[in-house]
């Protein structure tokens, strides 16, 4: 990633971001305005926390200790004064978590359906960041989501979360193991990012990666 992408990424997220829309089903999606970047991952991996860290807000996306916090597709976009009027409109999408066995079966089915339908059926979805808790690594349920995106040719990249909870020496082997698992997956971006929302680590790289995806599409 170049310094230009890092700077563009910094500016994108220096704007003031706000909640835009939330929907529990595909029938009430907001209009497709600009490009969407979605955050997916198992329940409780830290999706909502990562979005807050990206935009420098503590409470824009609601977070919780209890899995199953985010129950809708939540859309966020820059509000207030545009910092850079030349850049493309960008929308961040916080998704419900998957693989949460303790929730009522009917809810789990509804979330799973929503996640899969959104991931394969949104024309302006530019990239999906699939978050993986660095303490747990990849789980079988992640593969079902990768399969979906490979089939739909939706570009995705794995982001490790909560790296403040593991030893720094564990990060490189974990990244390597995930890269190996993604090797033959056509829609997977061949680099794994490492973040901690709590310590605000890896944000510059993630913001830069998002700026790069936008730049390559425009
Ligand atoms: P669902 O919406 O329920 O799927 O969860 P989520 O993936 O949005 O996770 P959320 O951001 O709500 O965070 C879940 C828990 O992980 C909360 O207790 C957070 O405080 C904690 N958490 C999130 N990011 C980090 C991190 O970087 N480090 C540590 N140590 N904890 C984190
Ligand atoms: Mg959430």
mmCIF file of C-alpha atoms and ligand atoms in Angstrom:
data_model
loop_
_atom_site.group_PDB
_atom_site.id
_atom_site.type_symbol
_atom_site.label_atom_id
_atom_site.label_comp_id
_atom_site.label_asym_id
_atom_site.label_seq_id
_atom_site.Cartn_x
_atom_site.Cartn_y
_atom_site.Cartn_z
ATOM 1 C CA UNK A 1 0.000 0.000 0.000
ATOM 2 C CA UNK A 2 1.310 3.431 -0.878
ATOM 3 C CA UNK A 3 1.531 6.512 1.341
ATOM 4 C CA UNK A 4 -1.012 8.136 -0.982
ATOM 5 C CA UNK A 5 -3.587 5.473 -0.073
ATOM 6 C CA UNK A 6 -2.816 5.899 3.611
ATOM 7 C CA UNK A 7 -3.322 9.644 3.342
ATOM 8 C CA UNK A 8 -6.540 9.262 1.331
ATOM 9 C CA UNK A 9 -7.729 6.717 3.884
ATOM 10 C CA UNK A 10 -6.915 9.059 6.746
ATOM 11 C CA UNK A 11 -8.952 11.826 5.100
ATOM 12 C CA UNK A 12 -11.903 9.529 4.354
ATOM 13 C CA UNK A 13 -12.222 8.643 8.019
ATOM 14 C CA UNK A 14 -11.425 12.128 9.332
ATOM 15 C CA UNK A 15 -14.905 13.114 8.177
ATOM 16 C CA UNK A 16 -17.772 12.981 10.600
ATOM 17 C CA UNK A 17 -19.599 9.692 10.105
ATOM 18 C CA UNK A 18 -23.159 8.962 11.086
ATOM 19 C CA UNK A 19 -25.717 6.209 11.219
ATOM 20 C CA UNK A 20 -27.779 6.259 8.016
ATOM 21 C CA UNK A 21 -30.196 3.298 7.898
ATOM 22 C CA UNK A 22 -30.822 -0.075 9.444
ATOM 23 C CA UNK A 23 -32.798 -2.951 7.979
ATOM 24 C CA UNK A 24 -33.714 -6.405 9.243
ATOM 25 C CA UNK A 25 -34.460 -7.713 5.755
ATOM 26 C CA UNK A 26 -33.589 -7.401 2.074
ATOM 27 C CA UNK A 27 -36.933 -5.757 1.286
ATOM 28 C CA UNK A 28 -35.925 -2.515 3.030
ATOM 29 C CA UNK A 29 -32.376 -1.908 1.870
ATOM 30 C CA UNK A 30 -31.391 1.732 1.418
ATOM 31 C CA UNK A 31 -30.794 3.022 -2.113
ATOM 32 C CA UNK A 32 -27.403 2.208 -3.605
ATOM 33 C CA UNK A 33 -25.520 5.474 -3.130
ATOM 34 C CA UNK A 34 -21.834 5.200 -3.713
ATOM 35 C CA UNK A 35 -19.791 2.151 -2.795
ATOM 36 C CA UNK A 36 -20.374 -0.094 0.156
ATOM 37 C CA UNK A 37 -17.774 -1.778 2.326
ATOM 38 C CA UNK A 38 -19.229 -4.401 4.648
ATOM 39 C CA UNK A 39 -17.906 -5.926 7.874
ATOM 40 C CA UNK A 40 -18.834 -9.544 8.426
ATOM 41 C CA UNK A 41 -17.705 -12.192 10.855
ATOM 42 C CA UNK A 42 -18.740 -14.490 13.650
ATOM 43 C CA UNK A 43 -20.805 -13.077 16.437
ATOM 44 C CA UNK A 44 -18.758 -11.055 18.943
ATOM 45 C CA UNK A 45 -15.563 -10.850 16.805
ATOM 46 C CA UNK A 46 -15.612 -7.064 17.098
ATOM 47 C CA UNK A 47 -17.276 -5.815 13.875
ATOM 48 C CA UNK A 48 -19.143 -2.901 15.440
ATOM 49 C CA UNK A 49 -16.115 -1.956 17.570
ATOM 50 C CA UNK A 50 -13.873 -1.919 14.495
ATOM 51 C CA UNK A 51 -16.245 0.400 12.624
ATOM 52 C CA UNK A 52 -16.248 2.761 15.610
ATOM 53 C CA UNK A 53 -12.450 2.684 15.764
ATOM 54 C CA UNK A 54 -12.204 3.422 12.036
ATOM 55 C CA UNK A 55 -14.369 6.521 12.331
ATOM 56 C CA UNK A 56 -12.974 7.564 15.718
ATOM 57 C CA UNK A 57 -16.271 7.311 17.533
ATOM 58 C CA UNK A 58 -17.074 5.214 20.555
ATOM 59 C CA UNK A 59 -20.772 4.809 20.052
ATOM 60 C CA UNK A 60 -21.773 5.080 16.405
ATOM 61 C CA UNK A 61 -22.229 1.324 15.942
ATOM 62 C CA UNK A 62 -23.626 -0.359 19.025
ATOM 63 C CA UNK A 63 -21.392 -2.947 20.662
ATOM 64 C CA UNK A 64 -21.860 -5.424 23.486
ATOM 65 C CA UNK A 65 -20.192 -8.111 25.563
ATOM 66 C CA UNK A 66 -23.089 -10.345 24.654
ATOM 67 C CA UNK A 67 -22.996 -12.038 21.240
ATOM 68 C CA UNK A 68 -25.889 -11.187 18.938
ATOM 69 C CA UNK A 69 -25.791 -7.420 19.533
ATOM 70 C CA UNK A 70 -26.125 -6.307 15.921
ATOM 71 C CA UNK A 71 -29.368 -7.743 14.574
ATOM 72 C CA UNK A 72 -29.825 -5.694 11.415
ATOM 73 C CA UNK A 73 -27.756 -4.514 8.496
ATOM 74 C CA UNK A 74 -26.673 -1.059 9.644
ATOM 75 C CA UNK A 75 -25.470 1.501 7.114
ATOM 76 C CA UNK A 76 -23.213 4.441 7.970
ATOM 77 C CA UNK A 77 -22.105 7.321 5.793
ATOM 78 C CA UNK A 78 -20.211 10.570 6.122
ATOM 79 C CA UNK A 79 -22.369 13.425 7.318
ATOM 80 C CA UNK A 80 -21.571 17.047 7.999
ATOM 81 C CA UNK A 81 -19.156 18.973 5.852
ATOM 82 C CA UNK A 82 -17.473 17.042 3.077
ATOM 83 C CA UNK A 83 -13.726 17.070 3.625
ATOM 84 C CA UNK A 84 -12.872 16.040 0.098
ATOM 85 C CA UNK A 85 -15.646 16.596 -2.388
ATOM 86 C CA UNK A 86 -13.723 14.776 -5.119
ATOM 87 C CA UNK A 87 -13.703 11.423 -3.423
ATOM 88 C CA UNK A 88 -16.430 8.854 -3.960
ATOM 89 C CA UNK A 89 -19.253 8.471 -1.492
ATOM 90 C CA UNK A 90 -18.528 5.552 0.771
ATOM 91 C CA UNK A 91 -20.975 3.614 2.927
ATOM 92 C CA UNK A 92 -19.916 1.255 5.732
ATOM 93 C CA UNK A 93 -22.150 -1.703 6.517
ATOM 94 C CA UNK A 94 -22.190 -3.357 9.935
ATOM 95 C CA UNK A 95 -23.629 -6.858 9.682
ATOM 96 C CA UNK A 96 -25.164 -9.218 12.214
ATOM 97 C CA UNK A 97 -22.729 -11.883 13.322
ATOM 98 C CA UNK A 98 -22.996 -15.468 12.161
ATOM 99 C CA UNK A 99 -22.404 -18.738 13.969
ATOM 100 C CA UNK A 100 -24.115 -17.696 17.177
ATOM 101 C CA UNK A 101 -25.557 -20.957 18.478
ATOM 102 C CA UNK A 102 -27.184 -19.608 21.652
ATOM 103 C CA UNK A 103 -29.743 -17.348 19.933
ATOM 104 C CA UNK A 104 -33.266 -18.571 19.138
ATOM 105 C CA UNK A 105 -33.183 -20.777 16.060
ATOM 106 C CA UNK A 106 -35.606 -18.600 14.119
ATOM 107 C CA UNK A 107 -33.438 -15.505 14.629
ATOM 108 C CA UNK A 108 -30.277 -17.336 13.636
ATOM 109 C CA UNK A 109 -31.992 -18.528 10.463
ATOM 110 C CA UNK A 110 -33.165 -14.995 9.642
ATOM 111 C CA UNK A 111 -29.701 -13.455 10.214
ATOM 112 C CA UNK A 112 -27.968 -16.160 8.227
ATOM 113 C CA UNK A 113 -30.373 -15.676 5.332
ATOM 114 C CA UNK A 114 -29.913 -11.893 5.449
ATOM 115 C CA UNK A 115 -26.108 -12.172 5.542
ATOM 116 C CA UNK A 116 -25.950 -14.564 2.608
ATOM 117 C CA UNK A 117 -28.488 -12.668 0.504
ATOM 118 C CA UNK A 118 -26.771 -9.354 1.086
ATOM 119 C CA UNK A 119 -23.309 -10.729 0.331
ATOM 120 C CA UNK A 120 -24.328 -12.170 -2.998
ATOM 121 C CA UNK A 121 -26.895 -9.611 -4.096
ATOM 122 C CA UNK A 122 -25.603 -6.086 -3.676
ATOM 123 C CA UNK A 123 -24.250 -4.549 -6.862
ATOM 124 C CA UNK A 124 -22.367 -1.674 -5.185
ATOM 125 C CA UNK A 125 -20.707 -3.875 -2.566
ATOM 126 C CA UNK A 126 -17.050 -3.261 -3.224
ATOM 127 C CA UNK A 127 -15.312 -5.278 -0.551
ATOM 128 C CA UNK A 128 -16.210 -7.359 2.466
ATOM 129 C CA UNK A 129 -13.888 -7.388 5.447
ATOM 130 C CA UNK A 130 -14.274 -10.716 7.182
ATOM 131 C CA UNK A 131 -13.226 -10.307 10.781
ATOM 132 C CA UNK A 132 -11.571 -13.149 12.634
ATOM 133 C CA UNK A 133 -10.907 -13.080 16.383
ATOM 134 C CA UNK A 134 -7.148 -13.538 16.741
ATOM 135 C CA UNK A 135 -7.659 -15.671 19.850
ATOM 136 C CA UNK A 136 -9.759 -18.198 17.932
ATOM 137 C CA UNK A 137 -8.602 -18.161 14.301
ATOM 138 C CA UNK A 138 -10.749 -19.429 11.425
ATOM 139 C CA UNK A 139 -13.779 -21.579 12.223
ATOM 140 C CA UNK A 140 -15.727 -23.883 9.860
ATOM 141 C CA UNK A 141 -18.617 -21.391 9.656
ATOM 142 C CA UNK A 142 -16.250 -18.780 8.138
ATOM 143 C CA UNK A 143 -15.758 -21.138 5.181
ATOM 144 C CA UNK A 144 -19.488 -21.094 4.372
ATOM 145 C CA UNK A 145 -19.306 -17.313 4.019
ATOM 146 C CA UNK A 146 -16.098 -17.517 1.956
ATOM 147 C CA UNK A 147 -17.818 -20.063 -0.313
ATOM 148 C CA UNK A 148 -20.710 -17.678 -0.846
ATOM 149 C CA UNK A 149 -18.447 -14.767 -1.794
ATOM 150 C CA UNK A 150 -16.240 -16.909 -4.031
ATOM 151 C CA UNK A 151 -19.359 -18.036 -5.910
ATOM 152 C CA UNK A 152 -20.700 -14.489 -6.184
ATOM 153 C CA UNK A 153 -17.249 -13.037 -7.013
ATOM 154 C CA UNK A 154 -17.424 -10.552 -4.145
ATOM 155 C CA UNK A 155 -13.972 -9.410 -3.104
ATOM 156 C CA UNK A 156 -13.144 -10.066 0.547
ATOM 157 C CA UNK A 157 -10.214 -9.668 2.890
ATOM 158 C CA UNK A 158 -9.607 -11.181 6.326
ATOM 159 C CA UNK A 159 -8.930 -8.836 9.239
ATOM 160 C CA UNK A 160 -7.704 -10.190 12.568
ATOM 161 C CA UNK A 161 -9.337 -8.472 15.548
ATOM 162 C CA UNK A 162 -8.376 -8.118 19.229
ATOM 163 C CA UNK A 163 -4.633 -8.536 18.659
ATOM 164 C CA UNK A 164 -4.158 -6.871 22.056
ATOM 165 C CA UNK A 165 -5.239 -10.254 23.449
ATOM 166 C CA UNK A 166 -2.451 -12.348 21.901
ATOM 167 C CA UNK A 167 1.340 -12.186 22.015
ATOM 168 C CA UNK A 168 2.899 -10.118 19.205
ATOM 169 C CA UNK A 169 4.904 -13.213 18.172
ATOM 170 C CA UNK A 170 1.650 -15.093 17.461
ATOM 171 C CA UNK A 171 0.470 -12.652 14.793
ATOM 172 C CA UNK A 172 2.732 -13.695 11.898
ATOM 173 C CA UNK A 173 2.060 -17.474 12.199
ATOM 174 C CA UNK A 174 -1.673 -16.805 12.483
ATOM 175 C CA UNK A 175 -1.617 -14.650 9.345
ATOM 176 C CA UNK A 176 0.351 -17.369 7.534
ATOM 177 C CA UNK A 177 -2.132 -20.087 8.534
ATOM 178 C CA UNK A 178 -5.050 -17.983 7.278
ATOM 179 C CA UNK A 179 -3.247 -17.160 4.022
ATOM 180 C CA UNK A 180 -2.749 -20.893 3.489
ATOM 181 C CA UNK A 181 -6.457 -21.558 4.064
ATOM 182 C CA UNK A 182 -7.372 -18.817 1.550
ATOM 183 C CA UNK A 183 -4.819 -19.875 -1.075
ATOM 184 C CA UNK A 184 -7.237 -21.430 -3.540
ATOM 185 C CA UNK A 185 -10.100 -19.036 -2.939
ATOM 186 C CA UNK A 186 -10.579 -16.834 -6.015
ATOM 187 C CA UNK A 187 -12.258 -13.832 -4.376
ATOM 188 C CA UNK A 188 -9.981 -13.616 -1.324
ATOM 189 C CA UNK A 189 -7.534 -10.716 -1.245
ATOM 190 C CA UNK A 190 -4.140 -12.270 -0.555
ATOM 191 C CA UNK A 191 -3.210 -10.296 2.527
ATOM 192 C CA UNK A 192 -4.405 -10.509 6.119
ATOM 193 C CA UNK A 193 -4.622 -7.339 8.223
ATOM 194 C CA UNK A 194 -4.207 -7.267 12.013
ATOM 195 C CA UNK A 195 -6.114 -4.851 14.241
ATOM 196 C CA UNK A 196 -7.055 -3.957 17.768
ATOM 197 C CA UNK A 197 -9.967 -1.582 18.191
ATOM 198 C CA UNK A 198 -9.181 -1.279 21.870
ATOM 199 C CA UNK A 199 -5.601 -0.134 21.220
ATOM 200 C CA UNK A 200 -6.380 1.546 17.880
ATOM 201 C CA UNK A 201 -3.800 -0.655 16.168
ATOM 202 C CA UNK A 202 -3.832 -1.401 12.447
ATOM 203 C CA UNK A 203 -6.293 1.395 11.675
ATOM 204 C CA UNK A 204 -3.976 3.263 9.327
ATOM 205 C CA UNK A 205 -3.494 0.087 7.262
ATOM 206 C CA UNK A 206 -7.212 -0.718 7.173
ATOM 207 C CA UNK A 207 -8.168 2.852 6.238
ATOM 208 C CA UNK A 208 -5.491 2.780 3.539
ATOM 209 C CA UNK A 209 -6.717 -0.589 2.251
ATOM 210 C CA UNK A 210 -10.248 0.799 1.931
ATOM 211 C CA UNK A 211 -8.930 3.882 0.112
ATOM 212 C CA UNK A 212 -7.026 1.589 -2.250
ATOM 213 C CA UNK A 213 -10.119 -0.486 -3.043
ATOM 214 C CA UNK A 214 -12.020 2.717 -3.810
ATOM 215 C CA UNK A 215 -9.212 4.096 -5.948
ATOM 216 C CA UNK A 216 -8.952 0.894 -7.989
ATOM 217 C CA UNK A 217 -12.686 0.891 -8.710
ATOM 218 C CA UNK A 218 -12.962 4.527 -9.756
HETATM 219 P P1 LIG B 1 -22.245 -8.926 17.175
HETATM 220 O O1 LIG B 1 -22.864 -7.655 16.703
HETATM 221 O O2 LIG B 1 -22.922 -9.465 18.398
HETATM 222 O O3 LIG B 1 -22.050 -9.944 16.106
HETATM 223 O O4 LIG B 1 -20.737 -8.563 17.730
HETATM 224 P P2 LIG B 1 -19.601 -7.678 17.037
HETATM 225 O O5 LIG B 1 -18.796 -8.533 16.128
HETATM 226 O O6 LIG B 1 -20.174 -6.427 16.471
HETATM 227 O O7 LIG B 1 -18.673 -7.355 18.302
HETATM 228 P P3 LIG B 1 -18.633 -6.027 19.186
HETATM 229 O O8 LIG B 1 -17.943 -4.925 18.458
HETATM 230 O O9 LIG B 1 -19.967 -5.775 19.777
HETATM 231 O O10 LIG B 1 -17.599 -6.491 20.329
HETATM 232 C C1 LIG B 1 -17.801 -7.676 21.067
HETATM 233 C C2 LIG B 1 -16.950 -7.641 22.315
HETATM 234 O O11 LIG B 1 -15.550 -7.660 21.964
HETATM 235 C C3 LIG B 1 -17.144 -6.379 23.159
HETATM 236 O O12 LIG B 1 -17.122 -6.744 24.518
HETATM 237 C C4 LIG B 1 -15.943 -5.532 22.800
HETATM 238 O O13 LIG B 1 -15.556 -4.650 23.834
HETATM 239 C C5 LIG B 1 -14.868 -6.576 22.569
HETATM 240 N N1 LIG B 1 -13.830 -6.077 21.634
HETATM 241 C C6 LIG B 1 -14.018 -5.530 20.416
HETATM 242 N N2 LIG B 1 -12.846 -5.157 19.862
HETATM 243 C C7 LIG B 1 -11.886 -5.474 20.748
HETATM 244 C C8 LIG B 1 -10.462 -5.344 20.750
HETATM 245 O O14 LIG B 1 -9.814 -4.823 19.833
HETATM 246 N N3 LIG B 1 -9.803 -5.815 21.838
HETATM 247 C C9 LIG B 1 -10.455 -6.384 22.899
HETATM 248 N N4 LIG B 1 -9.728 -6.835 23.908
HETATM 249 N N5 LIG B 1 -11.800 -6.522 22.937
HETATM 250 C C10 LIG B 1 -12.511 -6.062 21.880
HETATM 251 MG MG1 LIG B 2 -22.094 -5.850 16.145
#
